[in-house]
Short mmCIF file of C-alpha atoms in Angstrom, two decimals:
data_model
loop_
_atom_site.label_atom_id
_atom_site.label_comp_id
_atom_site.label_asym_id
_atom_site.label_seq_id
_atom_site.Cartn_x
_atom_site.Cartn_y
_atom_site.Cartn_z
CA UNK A 1 1.18 18.86 1.18
CA UNK A 2 2.50 15.31 1.47
CA UNK A 3 2.34 13.02 -1.55
CA UNK A 4 2.66 9.24 -1.80
CA UNK A 5 2.88 6.91 -4.78
CA UNK A 6 2.37 3.19 -5.03
CA UNK A 7 1.75 0.09 -7.09
CA UNK A 8 -1.40 -2.00 -6.80
CA UNK A 9 -0.72 -5.54 -8.04
CA UNK A 10 -3.68 -7.46 -9.40
CA UNK A 11 -4.19 -10.94 -10.77
CA UNK A 12 -7.14 -12.67 -12.40
CA UNK A 13 -9.18 -15.22 -10.46
CA UNK A 14 -12.37 -17.15 -11.08
CA UNK A 15 -14.34 -14.45 -9.29
CA UNK A 16 -12.80 -11.33 -10.86
CA UNK A 17 -9.52 -9.64 -10.08
CA UNK A 18 -7.68 -10.00 -6.79
CA UNK A 19 -5.46 -7.23 -5.43
CA UNK A 20 -2.40 -7.33 -3.20
CA UNK A 21 -2.72 -5.12 -0.11
CA UNK A 22 -0.43 -4.60 2.85
CA UNK A 23 -1.47 -4.38 6.50
CA UNK A 24 0.13 -1.32 8.08
CA UNK A 25 2.70 -2.22 10.69
CA UNK A 26 3.24 -0.73 14.10
CA UNK A 27 1.22 -0.61 17.30
CA UNK A 28 -1.59 1.65 16.03
CA UNK A 29 -2.84 -0.93 13.52
CA UNK A 30 -1.88 -4.18 15.28
CA UNK A 31 -5.44 -5.08 16.28
CA UNK A 32 -7.27 -3.41 13.39
CA UNK A 33 -8.46 -4.91 10.14
CA UNK A 34 -10.93 -2.49 8.55
CA UNK A 35 -9.07 0.60 7.35
CA UNK A 36 -5.67 -0.87 8.21
CA UNK A 37 -4.81 -2.27 4.74
CA UNK A 38 -3.21 -0.17 2.04
CA UNK A 39 -1.71 -0.15 -1.41
CA UNK A 40 2.08 -0.56 -0.95
CA UNK A 41 3.18 3.06 -1.25
CA UNK A 42 5.30 5.76 0.28
CA UNK A 43 6.06 9.45 0.35
CA UNK A 44 8.23 11.21 -2.15
CA UNK A 45 9.73 14.66 -2.70
CA UNK A 46 8.38 17.08 -5.35
CA UNK A 47 11.51 16.67 -7.51
CA UNK A 48 11.02 12.87 -7.85
CA UNK A 49 8.62 11.62 -10.55
CA UNK A 50 5.65 9.81 -8.99
CA UNK A 51 6.16 6.72 -11.18
CA UNK A 52 9.78 6.35 -10.00
CA UNK A 53 8.67 6.86 -6.40
CA UNK A 54 5.98 4.18 -6.75
CA UNK A 55 8.54 1.65 -7.98
CA UNK A 56 11.12 2.63 -5.31
CA UNK A 57 8.54 2.45 -2.54
CA UNK A 58 7.34 -0.98 -3.68
CA UNK A 59 10.92 -2.23 -3.28
CA UNK A 60 11.30 -0.53 0.12
CA UNK A 61 7.95 -1.67 1.49
CA UNK A 62 8.03 -5.29 0.27
CA UNK A 63 11.74 -5.97 -0.16
CA UNK A 64 11.12 -7.24 -3.69
CA UNK A 65 11.72 -5.60 -7.06
CA UNK A 66 8.63 -4.06 -8.62
CA UNK A 67 7.18 -6.19 -11.40
CA UNK A 68 7.45 -5.24 -15.03
CA UNK A 69 4.33 -5.04 -17.12
CA UNK A 70 1.79 -2.61 -18.46
CA UNK A 71 0.94 -0.01 -15.84
CA UNK A 72 -2.64 1.21 -15.58
CA UNK A 73 -2.80 4.77 -14.24
CA UNK A 74 -5.44 4.76 -11.49
CA UNK A 75 -5.02 8.45 -10.79
CA UNK A 76 -4.93 9.99 -7.35
CA UNK A 77 -7.04 10.40 -4.24
CA UNK A 78 -6.86 12.68 -1.22
CA UNK A 79 -6.92 10.78 2.08
CA UNK A 80 -8.59 12.20 5.20
CA UNK A 81 -5.15 13.25 6.52
CA UNK A 82 -4.78 15.46 3.41
CA UNK A 83 -2.11 13.30 1.75
CA UNK A 84 -2.41 12.91 -2.02
CA UNK A 85 -1.87 9.29 -3.12
CA UNK A 86 -1.11 8.36 -6.75
CA UNK A 87 -1.36 4.70 -7.81
CA UNK A 88 -0.69 2.50 -10.84
CA UNK A 89 -2.00 -1.04 -11.20
CA UNK A 90 0.14 -3.82 -12.70
CA UNK A 91 -0.97 -7.37 -13.43
CA UNK A 92 1.47 -9.65 -11.63
CA UNK A 93 1.56 -12.49 -9.14
CA UNK A 94 3.55 -12.41 -5.93
CA UNK A 95 3.87 -14.85 -3.05
CA UNK A 96 3.07 -12.95 0.17
CA UNK A 97 5.51 -15.20 2.04
CA UNK A 98 8.36 -13.79 -0.05
CA UNK A 99 8.16 -10.24 1.28
CA UNK A 100 10.90 -8.77 3.43
CA UNK A 101 9.30 -5.58 4.73
CA UNK A 102 11.11 -2.34 5.34
CA UNK A 103 11.01 -0.96 8.87
CA UNK A 104 10.52 2.31 10.71
CA UNK A 105 11.44 3.48 14.20
CA UNK A 106 9.21 5.26 16.68
CA UNK A 107 8.98 5.91 20.38
CA UNK A 108 6.85 3.18 21.93
CA UNK A 109 5.16 3.18 24.34
CA UNK A 110 4.44 6.91 24.06
CA UNK A 111 6.62 9.16 26.25
CA UNK A 112 8.70 6.13 27.31
CA UNK A 113 11.91 7.33 25.70
CA UNK A 114 12.27 3.87 24.11
CA UNK A 115 12.69 3.66 20.35
CA UNK A 116 11.33 0.49 18.80
CA UNK A 117 11.49 -0.78 15.24
CA UNK A 118 8.36 -1.94 13.42
CA UNK A 119 7.72 -3.29 9.90
CA UNK A 120 6.21 -0.81 7.43
CA UNK A 121 3.78 -3.58 6.44
CA UNK A 122 3.46 -6.47 8.87
CA UNK A 123 1.81 -8.73 6.28
CA UNK A 124 0.46 -8.71 2.75
CA UNK A 125 -2.43 -10.69 1.29
CA UNK A 126 -4.51 -11.12 -1.84
CA UNK A 127 -8.13 -9.95 -1.68
CA UNK A 128 -11.09 -10.07 -4.02
CA UNK A 129 -12.37 -6.56 -4.74
CA UNK A 130 -15.38 -6.81 -2.41
CA UNK A 131 -13.30 -7.93 0.56
CA UNK A 132 -10.59 -5.40 -0.30
CA UNK A 133 -13.18 -2.59 -0.10
CA UNK A 134 -13.98 -3.70 3.47
CA UNK A 135 -10.39 -3.47 4.73
CA UNK A 136 -8.59 -0.82 2.63
CA UNK A 137 -8.02 2.75 3.80
CA UNK A 138 -11.35 4.40 2.93
CA UNK A 139 -10.11 6.90 0.32
CA UNK A 140 -8.09 4.20 -1.46
CA UNK A 141 -11.28 2.25 -2.30
CA UNK A 142 -11.53 4.55 -5.33
CA UNK A 143 -8.49 2.75 -6.78
CA UNK A 144 -10.38 -0.56 -6.57
CA UNK A 145 -13.35 0.94 -8.42
CA UNK A 146 -11.07 2.34 -11.11
CA UNK A 147 -9.32 -1.01 -11.50
CA UNK A 148 -12.70 -2.76 -11.83
CA UNK A 149 -13.55 -0.42 -14.74
CA UNK A 150 -10.41 -1.67 -16.56
CA UNK A 151 -11.04 -5.38 -15.87
CA UNK A 152 -13.13 -7.61 -18.10
#
């Protein structure tokens, strides 16, 4: 069973908290909005603590060091592909223009024999919780609900 861990940044706004989500890179998500945004996260091996993996993956996905601050454990969810995702929320601000995304390689177009490189996340943006629920990977919406329970 694959496991991923990530950090969900949030910041206060006049209309409740905003969260930082990343749009998944690569050709499969290029023209999609709903269901194509995710908490910055990545897979880890069983011998690596999830918290360490979440911080490492934040750095790899966004090219920026993970913020310090009090971490709120938002628990885990199982996505439709069976992957277990564990997330912590941290209050912090980040300029989306500052990211330098990590990349991955895949054969594209399919069966072409050509390897192409794509960004892990092709962009990041701040969303209010209602809008975030419209675009985030369906199972990850539970993290937004759990964060809302912790917010004043």
